[in-house]
């Protein structure tokens, strides 16, 4: 193995990230008017329970068939089954800490090492006071059977699994991110 | 699904989430240990965002308005590579920064330094086939913040990169060489000492343009894949 280059360290996005990373279409995993689209919305809170008013939320997900239009998917890239599907969203948290994206439910995925991963999104939070992004996963509370078989959820202590579940409501599903506290969201080392 | 590649995270590179010297981490850094996430298909892929998000003047922050931005004109350029030394091509690079006086064009930045009507502080570009990027801008000023008594941020430019897979996503800051403000800055200081100088650009006389602009060179290294049973990478 040849010598590896030194990885560039992370730094906080700081309080002024919106200058550089605001996208007018940031919320659109799928375009407006997509059949079956819903709002995935939520709030991000700090250790005092206060809303994060200056945060950035990004999400990444498979299409409803569980496919990615990406050359590194070992099953091969495939154009999305939903026209205009981007898979990615980037939105600011508002003064009340809330955010929302327009999306569709991703399909299940084959898991590394065998088995099946339940429908999920990877979600990153960036903010002042976070020297690196924090990453969690959004699963869907109404996918009980798929969630019960998901190897990532199985590796999370049972009493914390509920922090990874989006629940029906708000024109789709809602998901709370607690950066700290008794109900701190499970964050992953990616 | 066996034999998937993996983007291992080397230790001693990224700052710890909780860093007492940076006060805002106190209520925001998670307290519980992170849970390991084996890389599956959601992590081996990522948004491939490129030229469709970049406008014609986005790489030149000095000409985005009616007149030229004020300050020391500089070129910031370099390559985006992975840890294996492979160029990361066709990837979106977004930057934002304070103006030459150290003021951001943002409603939350209210310290008494002048705004420049000809400077927004936003840049975007896409790397070429060799992973190269290049911006023309002005050197940002230092600015005070209230983290501790007489706290000043060293001049820096914020960078955001995607790479091609979720673990390669990186948001960071580029600094300028020999800044006397480094020693009192907990944001740079949060980085393990052995990796700190990776955030400092190099003055590049050879690439400096006579009668025009100083050049600072900075290469960015994103996470690399481990050896993969699929054989050689396609790039």
Coordinates of N, CA, C and O in Angstrom, one line a residue, chain B residues 42-174:
Chain B
X42 N -25.9 3.7 1.1 CA -26.2 5.2 1.3 C -24.9 5.9 1.6 O -24.7 7.1 1.2
X43 N -23.9 5.2 2.2 CA -22.6 5.9 2.5 C -21.6 5.8 1.3 O -20.7 6.6 1.2
X44 N -21.7 4.8 0.5 CA -20.8 4.6 -0.6 C -21.1 5.5 -1.8 O -20.4 5.6 -2.8
X45 N -22.3 6.1 -1.7 CA -22.8 7.0 -2.8 C -22.8 8.4 -2.2 O -22.5 8.7 -1.0
X46 N -23.3 9.4 -3.0 CA -23.4 10.7 -2.5 C -23.8 11.6 -3.7 O -23.8 11.1 -4.8
X47 N -24.3 12.8 -3.4 CA -24.7 13.7 -4.5 C -23.6 14.1 -5.4 O -22.5 14.4 -4.9
X48 N -23.8 13.9 -6.7 CA -22.7 14.3 -7.7 C -23.2 15.6 -8.3 O -23.9 15.7 -9.2
X49 N -22.7 16.7 -7.6 CA -23.1 18.0 -8.0 C -22.0 18.7 -8.7 O -20.9 18.7 -8.3
X50 N -22.4 19.3 -9.8 CA -21.3 19.9 -10.6 C -21.7 21.2 -11.2 O -22.3 22.1 -10.6
X51 N -21.4 21.3 -12.5 CA -21.4 22.5 -13.2 C -22.8 23.2 -13.3 O -22.9 24.4 -13.4
X52 N -23.8 22.4 -13.1 CA -25.1 23.0 -13.2 C -25.4 23.9 -12.0 O -26.4 24.6 -12.0
X53 N -24.6 23.9 -11.0 CA -24.8 24.8 -9.8 C -23.9 26.0 -9.8 O -23.8 26.7 -8.8
X54 N -23.1 26.2 -10.9 CA -22.1 27.2 -10.9 C -22.4 28.2 -12.0 O -22.6 27.8 -13.2
X55 N -22.4 29.5 -11.7 CA -22.6 30.6 -12.7 C -21.2 31.1 -13.2 O -20.2 30.7 -12.7
X56 N -21.3 31.9 -14.3 CA -20.0 32.2 -15.0 C -19.0 33.1 -14.1 O -17.8 32.9 -14.3
X57 N -19.5 33.9 -13.2 CA -18.6 34.7 -12.4 C -18.4 34.1 -11.0 O -17.8 34.8 -10.2
X58 N -18.9 32.9 -10.8 CA -18.9 32.4 -9.4 C -17.4 32.1 -8.9 O -17.2 32.1 -7.7
X59 N -16.5 31.9 -9.8 CA -15.1 31.6 -9.4 C -14.3 32.9 -9.1 O -13.2 32.8 -8.6
X60 N -14.9 34.1 -9.5 CA -14.1 35.3 -9.3 C -15.0 36.3 -8.4 O -15.9 36.9 -8.8
X61 N -14.6 36.3 -7.1 CA -15.4 37.0 -6.1 C -15.2 38.6 -6.2 O -15.9 39.3 -5.5
X62 N -14.3 39.0 -7.1 CA -14.0 40.4 -7.2 C -14.8 41.1 -8.3 O -14.7 42.3 -8.4
X63 N -15.5 40.4 -9.1 CA -16.2 41.0 -10.2 C -17.7 40.7 -10.3 O -18.3 40.8 -11.3
X64 N -18.2 40.4 -9.1 CA -19.6 39.9 -9.1 C -20.6 41.1 -9.0 O -21.8 40.9 -8.9
X65 N -20.1 42.3 -8.9 CA -21.0 43.5 -8.8 C -20.5 44.5 -9.8 O -19.6 44.3 -10.7
X66 N -21.0 45.8 -9.7 CA -20.7 46.8 -10.7 C -19.3 47.2 -10.7 O -18.7 47.6 -11.8
X67 N -18.6 47.2 -9.6 CA -17.2 47.6 -9.5 C -16.4 46.5 -8.9 O -16.9 45.5 -8.4
X68 N -15.1 46.8 -8.8 CA -14.2 45.7 -8.3 C -14.2 45.8 -6.8 O -14.2 46.8 -6.2
X69 N -14.1 44.6 -6.2 CA -14.0 44.5 -4.7 C -12.8 45.1 -4.2 O -11.7 45.1 -4.9
X70 N -12.9 45.7 -3.0 CA -11.7 46.4 -2.4 C -10.9 45.4 -1.6 O -11.4 44.4 -1.0
X71 N -9.6 45.6 -1.6 CA -8.7 44.7 -0.8 C -7.5 44.2 -1.6 O -7.4 44.5 -2.8
X72 N -6.7 43.4 -0.9 CA -5.6 42.8 -1.6 C -6.1 41.7 -2.5 O -6.6 40.7 -2.0
X73 N -5.9 41.8 -3.8 CA -6.4 40.8 -4.8 C -5.5 39.5 -4.6 O -4.3 39.6 -4.7
X74 N -6.2 38.4 -4.5 CA -5.4 37.1 -4.4 C -6.1 36.1 -5.3 O -7.2 36.1 -5.6
X75 N -5.2 35.1 -5.6 CA -5.7 33.8 -6.2 C -5.5 32.7 -5.2 O -4.5 32.6 -4.6
X76 N -6.6 31.9 -5.0 CA -6.5 30.8 -4.2 C -6.8 29.6 -5.1 O -7.8 29.5 -5.7
X77 N -5.8 28.7 -5.1 CA -5.9 27.5 -6.0 C -5.2 26.3 -5.4 O -4.4 26.4 -4.5
X78 N -5.6 25.2 -5.9 CA -5.0 23.9 -5.5 C -5.7 22.8 -6.1 O -6.4 22.9 -7.1
X79 N -5.5 21.6 -5.5 CA -6.1 20.4 -6.0 C -6.9 19.7 -4.9 O -6.6 19.8 -3.7
X80 N -8.0 19.1 -5.3 CA -8.7 18.2 -4.4 C -8.4 16.8 -4.7 O -8.5 16.3 -5.9
X81 N -7.9 16.1 -3.7 CA -7.4 14.7 -3.9 C -8.0 13.8 -2.8 O -8.6 14.4 -1.8
X82 N -8.0 12.5 -3.0 CA -8.3 11.7 -1.9 C -7.0 11.2 -1.2 O -5.9 11.5 -1.7
X83 N -7.2 10.5 -0.1 CA -6.0 10.1 0.7 C -5.1 9.2 -0.2 O -3.9 9.1 0.1
X84 N -5.6 8.5 -1.2 CA -4.8 7.7 -2.0 C -4.1 8.5 -3.1 O -3.4 7.9 -4.0
X85 N -4.3 9.8 -3.1 CA -3.6 10.7 -4.1 C -4.4 10.8 -5.4 O -3.9 11.5 -6.3
X86 N -5.5 10.2 -5.5 CA -6.3 10.3 -6.7 C -7.0 11.7 -6.8 O -7.6 12.1 -5.8
X87 N -7.0 12.4 -7.9 CA -7.8 13.6 -8.0 C -9.3 13.4 -7.9 O -9.8 12.3 -8.3
X88 N -9.9 14.3 -7.2 CA -11.4 14.2 -7.1 C -11.9 15.2 -8.1 O -11.8 16.4 -7.9
X89 N -12.4 14.7 -9.2 CA -12.7 15.6 -10.4 C -14.2 15.9 -10.4 O -15.0 15.2 -9.8
X90 N -14.5 17.0 -11.1 CA -15.9 17.3 -11.3 C -16.7 17.5 -10.0 O -17.9 17.1 -10.0
X91 N -16.1 17.9 -9.0 CA -16.8 18.1 -7.7 C -17.0 19.5 -7.4 O -16.1 20.4 -7.6
X92 N -18.1 19.8 -6.8 CA -18.5 21.2 -6.5 C -17.7 21.7 -5.3 O -17.5 21.0 -4.3
X93 N -17.1 22.9 -5.4 CA -16.4 23.5 -4.3 C -17.1 24.9 -4.0 O -17.2 25.7 -4.9
X94 N -17.5 25.0 -2.8 CA -18.2 26.3 -2.4 C -17.3 27.0 -1.4 O -16.8 26.3 -0.5
X95 N -17.2 28.3 -1.5 CA -16.4 29.1 -0.5 C -17.3 30.3 -0.1 O -18.1 30.8 -0.8
X96 N -17.0 30.7 1.2 CA -17.5 32.0 1.6 C -16.5 32.6 2.6 O -15.7 31.9 3.2
X97 N -16.6 33.9 2.7 CA -15.5 34.6 3.5 C -16.0 36.0 3.8 O -16.9 36.6 3.3
X98 N -15.3 36.6 4.8 CA -15.4 38.0 5.1 C -14.7 38.9 4.1 O -13.9 38.4 3.3
X99 N -15.1 40.2 4.0 CA -14.4 41.1 3.1 C -13.0 41.5 3.6 O -12.6 41.0 4.7
X100 N -12.4 42.4 2.9 CA -11.0 42.8 3.3 C -11.0 43.4 4.7 O -9.9 43.4 5.3
X101 N -12.1 44.0 5.1 CA -12.1 44.6 6.4 C -12.5 43.6 7.5 O -12.6 44.0 8.7
X102 N -12.8 42.4 7.2 CA -13.1 41.4 8.2 C -14.6 41.3 8.5 O -15.0 40.9 9.6
X103 N -15.4 41.8 7.6 CA -16.9 41.9 7.8 C -17.6 41.0 6.8 O -17.3 41.0 5.6
X104 N -18.5 40.1 7.4 CA -19.3 39.3 6.5 C -20.6 40.0 6.1 O -21.2 40.8 6.9
X105 N -21.0 39.7 4.9 CA -22.3 40.3 4.4 C -23.4 39.3 5.0 O -24.0 38.5 4.3
X106 N -23.7 39.5 6.2 CA -24.7 38.6 6.9 C -25.3 39.5 8.0 O -24.6 40.2 8.8
X107 N -26.6 39.3 8.2 CA -27.3 40.1 9.2 C -26.8 39.9 10.6 O -27.0 40.8 11.5
X108 N -26.2 38.8 10.9 CA -25.8 38.5 12.3 C -24.4 39.1 12.5 O -23.9 39.1 13.7
X109 N -23.7 39.6 11.5 CA -22.4 40.2 11.7 C -22.5 41.7 11.8 O -22.8 42.4 10.8
X110 N -22.4 42.2 13.0 CA -22.7 43.6 13.3 C -21.5 44.4 13.8 O -21.7 45.5 14.3
X111 N -20.3 43.8 13.8 CA -19.2 44.6 14.4 C -18.9 45.8 13.4 O -19.1 45.7 12.2
X112 N -18.3 46.9 14.0 CA -18.2 48.1 13.2 C -17.0 48.1 12.2 O -16.0 48.8 12.4
X113 N -17.1 47.3 11.2 CA -16.1 47.3 10.1 C -17.0 47.5 8.8 O -18.2 47.1 8.8
X114 N -16.5 48.2 7.8 CA -17.3 48.5 6.7 C -17.7 47.3 5.8 O -16.9 46.4 5.6
X115 N -18.9 47.4 5.2 CA -19.2 46.5 4.2 C -18.7 47.0 2.9 O -18.5 48.2 2.7
X116 N -18.5 46.2 1.9 CA -18.1 46.6 0.6 C -19.2 46.3 -0.4 O -19.6 45.1 -0.6
X117 N -19.8 47.3 -1.0 CA -20.9 47.0 -1.9 C -20.6 46.2 -3.1 O -21.5 45.6 -3.7
X118 N -19.3 46.0 -3.4 CA -18.9 45.2 -4.5 C -18.4 43.8 -4.1 O -17.6 43.2 -4.8
X119 N -18.7 43.4 -2.9 CA -18.2 42.1 -2.4 C -19.3 41.4 -1.6 O -19.7 41.9 -0.6
X120 N -19.7 40.2 -2.2 CA -20.6 39.4 -1.4 C -19.9 38.3 -0.6 O -20.4 37.8 0.4
X121 N -18.8 37.9 -1.1 CA -18.0 36.8 -0.3 C -18.4 35.4 -0.6 O -18.2 34.5 0.2
X122 N -19.1 35.2 -1.7 CA -19.6 33.8 -2.1 C -18.9 33.4 -3.4 O -18.9 34.1 -4.4
X123 N -18.3 32.2 -3.4 CA -17.7 31.7 -4.6 C -18.1 30.2 -4.8 O -18.3 29.5 -3.8
X124 N -18.1 29.8 -6.1 CA -18.4 28.4 -6.4 C -17.6 28.0 -7.6 O -17.4 28.8 -8.5
X125 N -17.1 26.8 -7.6 CA -16.5 26.3 -8.9 C -16.6 24.7 -8.8 O -17.0 24.1 -7.9
X126 N -16.1 24.1 -9.9 CA -16.1 22.7 -10.0 C -14.7 22.3 -10.4 O -14.0 22.9 -11.2
X127 N -14.2 21.2 -9.8 CA -12.8 20.8 -10.1 C -12.7 20.2 -11.5 O -13.7 19.7 -12.0
X128 N -11.5 20.4 -12.1 CA -11.3 19.9 -13.4 C -10.9 18.4 -13.3 O -10.9 17.8 -12.3
X129 N -10.4 17.8 -14.5 CA -10.1 16.4 -14.5 C -9.0 16.0 -13.6 O -8.8 14.9 -13.3
X130 N -8.1 17.0 -13.3 CA -7.0 16.8 -12.4 C -7.3 17.1 -11.0 O -6.4 17.2 -10.1
X131 N -8.5 17.5 -10.7 CA -8.9 17.9 -9.3 C -8.6 19.3 -9.0 O -8.7 19.7 -7.8
X132 N -8.2 20.1 -10.0 CA -7.8 21.5 -9.7 C -9.0 22.4 -9.5 O -10.0 22.3 -10.2
X133 N -8.8 23.4 -8.6 CA -9.8 24.5 -8.5 C -9.1 25.8 -8.4 O -7.8 25.8 -8.2
X134 N -9.8 26.9 -8.6 CA -9.1 28.2 -8.6 C -10.1 29.3 -8.4 O -11.2 29.3 -9.1
X135 N -9.9 30.1 -7.4 CA -10.7 31.3 -7.2 C -9.9 32.6 -7.2 O -8.7 32.6 -6.8
X136 N -10.5 33.6 -7.7 CA -9.9 35.0 -7.5 C -10.8 35.7 -6.5 O -12.0 35.7 -6.6
X137 N -10.1 36.3 -5.5 CA -10.9 37.0 -4.5 C -10.0 38.1 -3.8 O -9.0 38.5 -4.4
X138 N -10.4 38.6 -2.7 CA -9.6 39.5 -1.9 C -9.2 38.8 -0.6 O -10.0 38.0 -0.1
X139 N -8.1 39.2 -0.1 CA -7.7 38.5 1.2 C -8.7 39.0 2.3 O -8.9 40.2 2.5
X140 N -9.3 38.0 3.0 CA -10.2 38.4 4.0 C -9.5 39.0 5.2 O -8.3 38.7 5.5
X141 N -10.2 39.9 5.9 CA -9.6 40.5 7.2 C -9.9 39.6 8.4 O -10.7 38.7 8.3
X142 N -9.1 39.8 9.4 CA -9.4 39.2 10.7 C -10.6 39.9 11.3 O -10.9 41.1 10.9
X143 N -11.2 39.3 12.3 CA -12.4 40.0 12.9 C -12.5 39.5 14.4 O -12.1 38.4 14.7
X144 N -13.1 40.3 15.2 CA -13.3 39.9 16.6 C -14.5 39.1 16.8 O -15.5 39.2 16.0
X145 N -14.5 38.2 17.8 CA -15.7 37.5 18.2 C -15.7 37.4 19.7 O -14.7 37.7 20.3
X146 N -16.7 37.0 20.3 CA -16.8 37.1 21.7 C -16.5 35.8 22.5 O -17.0 35.6 23.6
X147 N -15.8 34.9 21.8 CA -15.5 33.6 22.5 C -14.8 33.8 23.8 O -15.1 33.1 24.7
X148 N -13.8 34.7 23.8 CA -13.1 34.9 25.1 C -12.6 36.4 25.0 O -12.8 37.0 24.0
X149 N -11.9 36.9 26.0 CA -11.5 38.3 26.0 C -10.6 38.5 24.9 O -9.6 37.8 24.7
X150 N -10.9 39.6 24.1 CA -10.0 40.0 23.0 C -9.7 38.9 22.0 O -8.6 38.7 21.5
X151 N -10.8 38.1 21.7 CA -10.7 37.0 20.7 C -10.8 37.5 19.3 O -11.7 38.3 19.0
X152 N -9.9 37.1 18.5 CA -9.9 37.5 17.0 C -9.8 36.2 16.2 O -8.9 35.4 16.4
X153 N -10.6 36.1 15.2 CA -10.4 35.0 14.2 C -9.3 35.4 13.3 O -9.3 36.4 12.6
X154 N -8.3 34.5 13.0 CA -7.4 34.7 12.0 C -8.1 34.7 10.6 O -9.1 34.1 10.5
X155 N -7.5 35.5 9.7 CA -8.1 35.5 8.3 C -8.3 34.1 7.8 O -7.4 33.2 7.9
X156 N -9.4 33.8 7.2 CA -9.7 32.5 6.7 C -10.8 32.5 5.7 O -11.6 33.4 5.6
X157 N -10.8 31.5 4.9 CA -11.9 31.3 3.9 C -12.5 29.9 4.1 O -11.8 28.9 4.3
X158 N -13.9 29.9 4.2 CA -14.6 28.7 4.4 C -14.7 27.9 3.1 O -15.0 28.5 2.1
X159 N -14.5 26.6 3.2 CA -14.6 25.7 2.1 C -15.7 24.6 2.4 O -15.6 24.0 3.5
X160 N -16.4 24.3 1.4 CA -17.4 23.1 1.4 C -17.2 22.3 0.2 O -17.2 22.7 -0.9
X161 N -17.0 20.9 0.5 CA -16.8 20.0 -0.6 C -17.6 18.7 -0.4 O -17.9 18.3 0.7
X162 N -17.9 18.1 -1.5 CA -18.7 16.9 -1.5 C -17.9 15.6 -1.8 O -18.2 14.6 -1.2
X163 N -16.9 15.7 -2.6 CA -16.4 14.4 -3.1 C -17.4 13.6 -3.9 O -18.4 14.2 -4.4
X164 N -17.3 12.3 -3.8 CA -18.3 11.5 -4.5 C -19.1 10.5 -3.6 O -20.0 9.8 -4.1
X165 N -18.7 10.4 -2.4 CA -19.3 9.5 -1.4 C -19.6 10.2 -0.1 O -18.8 11.1 0.3
X166 N -20.6 9.8 0.6 CA -21.1 10.5 1.8 C -19.9 10.8 2.8 O -19.9 11.9 3.4
X167 N -19.0 9.8 3.0 CA -18.0 10.1 4.0 C -16.9 11.1 3.6 O -16.2 11.6 4.4
X168 N -16.9 11.5 2.3 CA -16.0 12.5 1.8 C -16.4 13.9 2.0 O -15.7 14.8 1.9
X169 N -17.7 14.1 2.4 CA -18.2 15.4 2.6 C -17.3 16.1 3.7 O -17.0 15.6 4.7
X170 N -16.9 17.4 3.3 CA -16.0 18.1 4.2 C -16.4 19.6 4.2 O -16.5 20.2 3.1
X171 N -16.5 20.2 5.3 CA -16.6 21.6 5.5 C -15.5 22.1 6.4 O -15.3 21.5 7.5
X172 N -14.7 23.0 5.9 CA -13.5 23.4 6.7 C -13.1 24.8 6.4 O -13.9 25.6 5.8
X173 N -12.0 25.2 6.9 CA -11.5 26.6 6.7 C -10.0 26.6 6.3 O -9.3 25.8 6.8
X174 N -9.7 27.5 5.4 CA -8.3 27.7 4.9 C -7.8 28.9 5.5 O -8.4 30.0 5.5

